[in-house]
Amino acid sequence: MKTLILTCKDIRKFLNMRETIDKMEEAFKLHALGKVQMPPKSYLIFDKGDLRAMPACLGKYAGIKWVNSHPENYKFGLPTVMAVYILNDVKTGFPLAIMEASELTNYRTGATGGLAAKYLARKDSEVIGFIGCGRQAYTQFLALKEEFEIKEVKAYDINESSAKKFVEFVKSHGIEGKVMSAKETCQCDILVTTTPSRKPVVKDEWIKEGMHINAIGADGPGKQELDERILLRAKIVVDDIEQAVHGGEINVAISKGLLRREDIYATLGEVILGKKVRESEKDITIFDSTGLAIQDVALASLIYEKAKKENVGLEIDLFNLE
């Protein structure tokens, strides 16, 4: 057997948002039913950044993502975040594929935001606000476009050129887009926050009844994007309780004693299974996304199967001793 090597260019050939959303829905169902294996993330912490390992098993596939975060990498002409995925066959443990995983991560995160909004946002939602207009805003937009009839997008970024570039992307999809202040951007039906902030960028008084928020940016201890008072008004849905408590949008409020585990309304898997639902059109709902290893193995397996079928990538013999 040979191991398939897939580059970023290879991966992009197989990224389809509709298929990815459906794949994430399947993965979160199995997660809620206890039919996956997903140990906690493991970290190596350095002076200038970190490396983290994210293992999981889903069906006949297992895998691990090895991903860094080094904020000063621009000095070396390198991306801040780089990820590699190793996909294994559960039956034999054989490494079926090694693939670039930054694009994979970006896509599966966006797809999961669209999935969460599908179940938690009002069905008539048509105005979407984006606080933060980096790479993740693009896939969040593409996923939401799959689930809603979007009429207008509002965008804010501390770097106005990033917001303008994102709005041009939105317009290229035939949807009206405008660069606005943070306050004006929050006057919407669905709000998406994708910043690396360690202090709230969205104020409580900006959030009206009936809104849904995809809180994507907080993925580590000390990070937060939302005024803590918003959390106290909302129904909070998390991807995974342990990860959210320690590193999601709720982690700061939990550490301060303002919020308890018991205040978490549901996991996304429970919502998908229908165990918990949006109860009122006036509810404020928040999806706290930390990113799960099951999302990675689900999408990596889909990409691998497509690549094998279409003969894409480079096959190598890792264990050839001759």
Short mmCIF file of C-alpha atoms in Angstrom, two decimals:
data_model
loop_
_atom_site.label_atom_id
_atom_site.label_comp_id
_atom_site.label_asym_id
_atom_site.label_seq_id
_atom_site.Cartn_x
_atom_site.Cartn_y
_atom_site.Cartn_z
CA MET A 1 0.00 0.00 0.00
CA LYS A 2 1.08 3.56 -0.65
CA THR A 3 0.39 6.81 1.17
CA LEU A 4 -1.29 9.64 -0.74
CA ILE A 5 0.28 13.10 -0.43
CA LEU A 6 -2.15 15.98 -1.03
CA THR A 7 -1.05 19.61 -1.26
CA CYS A 8 -3.13 22.71 -0.68
CA LYS A 9 -3.70 22.95 -4.43
CA ASP A 10 -4.95 19.36 -4.49
CA ILE A 11 -7.26 19.94 -1.52
CA ARG A 12 -8.95 22.94 -3.11
CA LYS A 13 -10.14 20.81 -6.03
CA PHE A 14 -12.43 18.89 -3.69
CA LEU A 15 -13.78 21.55 -1.33
CA ASN A 16 -17.54 21.85 -1.80
CA MET A 17 -19.46 23.80 0.84
CA ARG A 18 -22.75 21.93 0.51
CA GLU A 19 -21.04 18.57 0.88
CA THR A 20 -18.95 19.87 3.79
CA ILE A 21 -21.99 21.12 5.70
CA ASP A 22 -23.68 17.74 5.25
CA LYS A 23 -20.51 15.96 6.39
CA MET A 24 -20.29 18.14 9.50
CA GLU A 25 -23.94 17.41 10.32
CA GLU A 26 -23.22 13.68 10.19
CA ALA A 27 -20.11 14.08 12.39
CA PHE A 28 -21.90 16.10 15.07
CA LYS A 29 -24.77 13.60 15.17
CA LEU A 30 -22.33 10.78 15.86
CA HIS A 31 -20.57 12.94 18.45
CA ALA A 32 -23.86 13.48 20.31
CA LEU A 33 -24.60 9.76 20.15
CA GLY A 34 -21.20 8.90 21.64
CA LYS A 35 -20.08 7.03 18.53
CA VAL A 36 -16.76 8.79 18.05
CA GLN A 37 -13.40 8.84 19.80
CA MET A 38 -11.94 12.28 20.43
CA PRO A 39 -9.29 12.74 23.13
CA PRO A 40 -8.59 16.32 24.30
CA LYS A 41 -6.27 18.55 22.29
CA SER A 42 -2.64 18.27 23.36
CA TYR A 43 -0.42 21.38 23.38
CA LEU A 44 3.29 22.18 23.20
CA ILE A 45 3.83 25.79 24.30
CA PHE A 46 6.83 27.82 23.11
CA ASP A 47 8.00 31.41 23.63
CA LYS A 48 6.82 32.43 20.16
CA GLY A 49 3.79 30.18 19.65
CA ASP A 50 2.46 26.68 20.08
CA LEU A 51 1.80 23.35 18.42
CA ARG A 52 -1.31 21.30 19.08
CA ALA A 53 -2.36 17.75 18.25
CA MET A 54 -6.00 16.93 17.49
CA PRO A 55 -6.73 13.17 17.19
CA ALA A 56 -10.09 11.58 16.43
CA CYS A 57 -11.76 8.45 15.10
CA LEU A 58 -14.93 8.45 13.02
CA GLY A 59 -16.18 5.23 11.45
CA LYS A 60 -13.47 3.42 9.48
CA TYR A 61 -11.10 6.40 9.58
CA ALA A 62 -8.86 7.82 12.28
CA GLY A 63 -6.51 10.74 12.04
CA ILE A 64 -4.60 13.51 13.69
CA LYS A 65 -4.08 17.18 12.85
CA TRP A 66 -0.78 18.75 13.85
CA VAL A 67 -1.18 22.53 13.75
CA ASN A 68 0.84 25.51 14.91
CA SER A 69 0.07 29.10 15.84
CA HIS A 70 3.03 31.49 15.64
CA PRO A 71 1.85 35.15 15.45
CA GLU A 72 5.30 36.47 14.47
CA ASN A 73 5.76 34.18 11.48
CA TYR A 74 5.27 37.12 9.12
CA LYS A 75 8.89 38.03 9.94
CA PHE A 76 9.98 34.82 8.22
CA GLY A 77 7.54 34.97 5.33
CA LEU A 78 5.52 32.11 6.81
CA PRO A 79 1.80 31.79 7.62
CA THR A 80 0.78 32.28 11.25
CA VAL A 81 -1.04 28.95 11.17
CA MET A 82 0.06 25.83 9.29
CA ALA A 83 -1.60 22.44 9.59
CA VAL A 84 -0.86 18.92 8.40
CA TYR A 85 -3.31 16.01 8.58
CA ILE A 86 -2.48 12.29 8.75
CA LEU A 87 -5.41 10.03 7.87
CA ASN A 88 -5.26 6.39 8.97
CA ASP A 89 -7.16 3.21 8.22
CA VAL A 90 -8.73 2.01 11.50
CA LYS A 91 -8.47 -1.66 10.54
CA THR A 92 -4.70 -1.67 9.98
CA GLY A 93 -3.48 1.70 11.24
CA PHE A 94 -1.92 2.35 7.82
CA PRO A 95 -1.41 6.06 6.99
CA LEU A 96 -3.65 6.42 3.96
CA ALA A 97 -2.90 10.08 3.37
CA ILE A 98 -0.86 13.05 4.51
CA MET A 99 -2.45 16.33 3.51
CA GLU A 100 -2.20 20.07 3.93
CA ALA A 101 -4.89 20.94 6.46
CA SER A 102 -5.09 24.74 6.78
CA GLU A 103 -7.64 24.95 3.96
CA LEU A 104 -9.42 21.92 5.37
CA THR A 105 -9.69 23.64 8.77
CA ASN A 106 -10.96 26.88 7.28
CA TYR A 107 -13.65 25.10 5.28
CA ARG A 108 -14.90 22.77 8.01
CA THR A 109 -15.13 25.72 10.46
CA GLY A 110 -17.15 27.78 8.01
CA ALA A 111 -19.41 24.84 7.23
CA THR A 112 -20.08 24.25 10.92
CA GLY A 113 -21.04 27.91 11.35
CA GLY A 114 -23.58 27.51 8.56
CA LEU A 115 -24.84 24.28 10.14
CA ALA A 116 -25.28 25.94 13.55
CA ALA A 117 -27.18 28.85 12.03
CA LYS A 118 -29.40 26.44 10.11
CA TYR A 119 -30.67 25.05 13.41
CA LEU A 120 -30.43 28.11 15.67
CA ALA A 121 -31.11 31.24 13.64
CA ARG A 122 -34.56 32.46 12.65
CA LYS A 123 -35.59 30.97 9.31
CA ASP A 124 -36.32 34.43 7.90
CA SER A 125 -32.81 35.72 8.62
CA GLU A 126 -31.56 37.78 5.68
CA VAL A 127 -29.10 40.38 7.00
CA ILE A 128 -25.69 39.02 8.05
CA GLY A 129 -23.09 40.99 10.01
CA PHE A 130 -19.38 40.15 10.08
CA ILE A 131 -17.07 41.42 12.82
CA GLY A 132 -13.66 40.46 11.47
CA CYS A 133 -13.10 39.98 7.74
CA GLY A 134 -10.13 37.64 7.53
CA ARG A 135 -10.02 34.23 5.86
CA GLN A 136 -12.67 32.68 8.10
CA ALA A 137 -15.28 35.29 7.20
CA TYR A 138 -15.24 34.03 3.61
CA THR A 139 -16.11 30.43 4.40
CA GLN A 140 -18.67 31.49 7.01
CA PHE A 141 -20.33 33.58 4.31
CA LEU A 142 -20.27 30.73 1.77
CA ALA A 143 -21.86 28.38 4.31
CA LEU A 144 -24.56 30.84 5.36
CA LYS A 145 -25.36 31.45 1.68
CA GLU A 146 -26.14 27.73 1.39
CA GLU A 147 -28.72 27.93 4.19
CA PHE A 148 -30.32 31.39 3.90
CA GLU A 149 -31.62 33.84 1.32
CA ILE A 150 -29.15 36.60 2.16
CA LYS A 151 -30.16 40.09 1.07
CA GLU A 152 -27.46 42.18 2.73
CA VAL A 153 -24.05 41.75 4.35
CA LYS A 154 -22.56 44.28 6.77
CA ALA A 155 -18.84 44.14 7.46
CA TYR A 156 -16.43 45.58 10.01
CA ASP A 157 -12.73 44.97 10.49
CA ILE A 158 -10.13 46.92 12.44
CA ASN A 159 -8.29 46.92 9.10
CA GLU A 160 -10.72 48.69 6.76
CA SER A 161 -8.98 47.36 3.64
CA SER A 162 -9.79 43.82 4.80
CA ALA A 163 -13.45 44.76 5.18
CA LYS A 164 -13.52 46.35 1.71
CA LYS A 165 -11.93 43.27 0.14
CA PHE A 166 -14.47 41.01 1.84
CA VAL A 167 -17.37 43.18 0.68
CA GLU A 168 -16.12 42.91 -2.90
CA PHE A 169 -16.15 39.12 -2.51
CA VAL A 170 -19.73 39.27 -1.23
CA LYS A 171 -20.77 41.45 -4.17
CA SER A 172 -19.18 38.97 -6.59
CA HIS A 173 -21.83 36.53 -5.37
CA GLY A 174 -24.63 38.94 -6.25
CA ILE A 175 -25.34 40.09 -2.69
CA GLU A 176 -25.32 43.67 -1.44
CA GLY A 177 -22.44 44.39 0.94
CA LYS A 178 -21.36 47.44 2.92
CA VAL A 179 -18.44 48.37 5.18
CA MET A 180 -19.85 49.78 8.42
CA SER A 181 -18.92 50.53 12.01
CA ALA A 182 -18.94 47.68 14.51
CA LYS A 183 -22.17 48.99 16.04
CA GLU A 184 -23.92 49.26 12.68
CA THR A 185 -22.70 45.81 11.65
CA CYS A 186 -24.39 44.31 14.70
CA GLN A 187 -27.79 45.50 13.46
CA CYS A 188 -28.44 42.22 11.71
CA ASP A 189 -30.18 38.85 11.96
CA ILE A 190 -27.06 36.69 12.14
CA LEU A 191 -23.77 38.01 13.50
CA VAL A 192 -20.45 36.26 12.82
CA THR A 193 -17.40 37.16 14.90
CA THR A 194 -14.03 35.90 13.70
CA THR A 195 -11.43 38.03 15.50
CA PRO A 196 -8.48 36.97 17.71
CA SER A 197 -9.54 39.45 20.39
CA ARG A 198 -8.85 39.08 24.11
CA LYS A 199 -11.36 41.76 25.07
CA PRO A 200 -14.99 42.20 23.94
CA VAL A 201 -15.49 43.82 20.55
CA VAL A 202 -19.30 43.41 20.54
CA LYS A 203 -21.23 45.39 23.17
CA ASP A 204 -24.32 44.12 24.94
CA GLU A 205 -26.47 47.09 23.93
CA TRP A 206 -25.84 46.36 20.24
CA ILE A 207 -27.50 42.95 20.40
CA LYS A 208 -31.26 42.79 19.89
CA GLU A 209 -33.75 40.04 20.65
CA GLY A 210 -34.05 37.32 18.04
CA MET A 211 -30.44 37.43 16.85
CA HIS A 212 -28.16 34.47 16.33
CA ILE A 213 -24.40 34.80 16.85
CA ASN A 214 -21.70 32.53 15.52
CA ALA A 215 -18.81 33.21 17.93
CA ILE A 216 -15.85 31.74 16.06
CA GLY A 217 -12.74 33.65 17.11
CA ALA A 218 -12.23 32.53 20.71
CA ASP A 219 -10.33 29.25 20.52
CA GLY A 220 -8.03 29.47 23.51
CA PRO A 221 -7.91 30.56 27.18
CA GLY A 222 -8.37 34.29 27.68
CA LYS A 223 -9.89 34.96 24.27
CA GLN A 224 -13.32 36.60 24.02
CA GLU A 225 -15.24 38.65 21.47
CA LEU A 226 -18.59 39.24 23.16
CA ASP A 227 -19.56 41.41 26.11
CA GLU A 228 -20.15 38.92 28.94
CA ARG A 229 -23.64 40.37 29.52
CA ILE A 230 -24.67 39.02 26.11
CA LEU A 231 -23.90 35.50 27.32
CA LEU A 232 -26.18 35.96 30.30
CA ARG A 233 -29.09 36.88 28.00
CA ALA A 234 -28.59 34.12 25.47
CA LYS A 235 -29.09 30.42 24.89
CA ILE A 236 -25.53 29.15 24.49
CA VAL A 237 -24.81 26.16 22.26
CA VAL A 238 -21.27 24.77 22.15
CA ASP A 239 -19.50 22.28 19.90
CA ASP A 240 -17.97 20.52 22.91
CA ILE A 241 -18.52 21.44 26.57
CA GLU A 242 -14.99 20.74 27.85
CA GLN A 243 -13.28 22.65 25.06
CA ALA A 244 -15.70 25.57 25.32
CA VAL A 245 -15.29 25.90 29.08
CA HIS A 246 -11.51 26.04 28.79
CA GLY A 247 -11.01 27.90 25.54
CA GLY A 248 -14.24 28.99 23.85
CA GLU A 249 -16.15 32.26 23.94
CA ILE A 250 -17.52 31.36 27.38
CA ASN A 251 -14.12 30.61 28.96
CA VAL A 252 -13.56 34.08 30.46
CA ALA A 253 -17.07 34.34 31.89
CA ILE A 254 -16.69 30.85 33.37
CA SER A 255 -13.33 31.70 34.95
CA LYS A 256 -14.82 34.85 36.50
CA GLY A 257 -17.75 32.92 37.96
CA LEU A 258 -20.27 34.87 35.88
CA LEU A 259 -21.35 31.75 34.04
CA ARG A 260 -21.57 28.08 35.03
CA ARG A 261 -21.41 24.88 33.02
CA GLU A 262 -25.07 24.42 33.89
CA ASP A 263 -25.85 27.61 31.97
CA ILE A 264 -24.83 26.01 28.68
CA TYR A 265 -28.07 25.27 26.85
CA ALA A 266 -26.90 22.43 24.61
CA THR A 267 -24.22 20.99 22.37
CA LEU A 268 -24.64 21.38 18.63
CA GLY A 269 -25.09 17.62 18.32
CA GLU A 270 -28.02 17.72 20.75
CA VAL A 271 -29.63 20.48 18.70
CA ILE A 272 -29.18 18.52 15.46
CA LEU A 273 -30.78 15.46 17.09
CA GLY A 274 -33.74 17.62 18.15
CA LYS A 275 -33.12 17.21 21.89
CA LYS A 276 -32.88 21.00 22.25
CA VAL A 277 -34.41 23.63 19.97
CA ARG A 278 -34.78 27.37 19.58
CA GLU A 279 -37.85 27.99 21.71
CA SER A 280 -38.86 31.52 20.74
CA GLU A 281 -38.39 34.00 17.91
CA LYS A 282 -37.16 36.40 20.61
CA ASP A 283 -34.36 34.12 21.78
CA ILE A 284 -30.79 35.29 21.40
CA THR A 285 -28.77 32.24 20.44
CA ILE A 286 -24.98 31.85 20.44
CA PHE A 287 -22.94 29.09 18.85
CA ASP A 288 -19.58 28.90 20.63
CA SER A 289 -17.18 27.24 18.18
CA THR A 290 -13.83 25.92 19.41
CA GLY A 291 -13.11 23.47 16.59
CA LEU A 292 -13.26 19.70 17.04
CA ALA A 293 -10.99 16.95 15.77
CA ILE A 294 -14.03 15.02 14.50
CA GLN A 295 -14.64 17.83 12.01
CA ASP A 296 -11.15 17.35 10.61
CA VAL A 297 -11.31 13.58 10.23
CA ALA A 298 -14.77 13.84 8.63
CA LEU A 299 -13.62 16.26 5.93
CA ALA A 300 -10.19 14.65 5.49
CA SER A 301 -11.81 11.28 4.76
CA LEU A 302 -14.16 12.86 2.22
CA ILE A 303 -11.25 14.56 0.45
CA TYR A 304 -9.19 11.37 0.48
CA GLU A 305 -11.97 9.34 -1.11
CA LYS A 306 -12.46 11.94 -3.85
CA ALA A 307 -8.73 12.20 -4.53
CA LYS A 308 -8.37 8.43 -4.85
CA LYS A 309 -11.34 8.26 -7.21
CA GLU A 310 -9.98 11.02 -9.45
CA ASN A 311 -6.32 9.97 -9.20
CA VAL A 312 -5.16 13.26 -7.69
CA GLY A 313 -2.05 13.60 -5.51
CA LEU A 314 1.30 11.85 -5.20
CA GLU A 315 1.50 8.28 -3.91
CA ILE A 316 4.66 7.35 -2.01
CA ASP A 317 5.91 4.21 -0.32
CA LEU A 318 6.73 5.39 3.20
CA PHE A 319 7.72 1.95 4.45
CA ASN A 320 9.85 0.73 1.57
CA LEU A 321 13.01 -0.63 3.22
CA GLU A 322 14.75 -1.62 -0.03
#
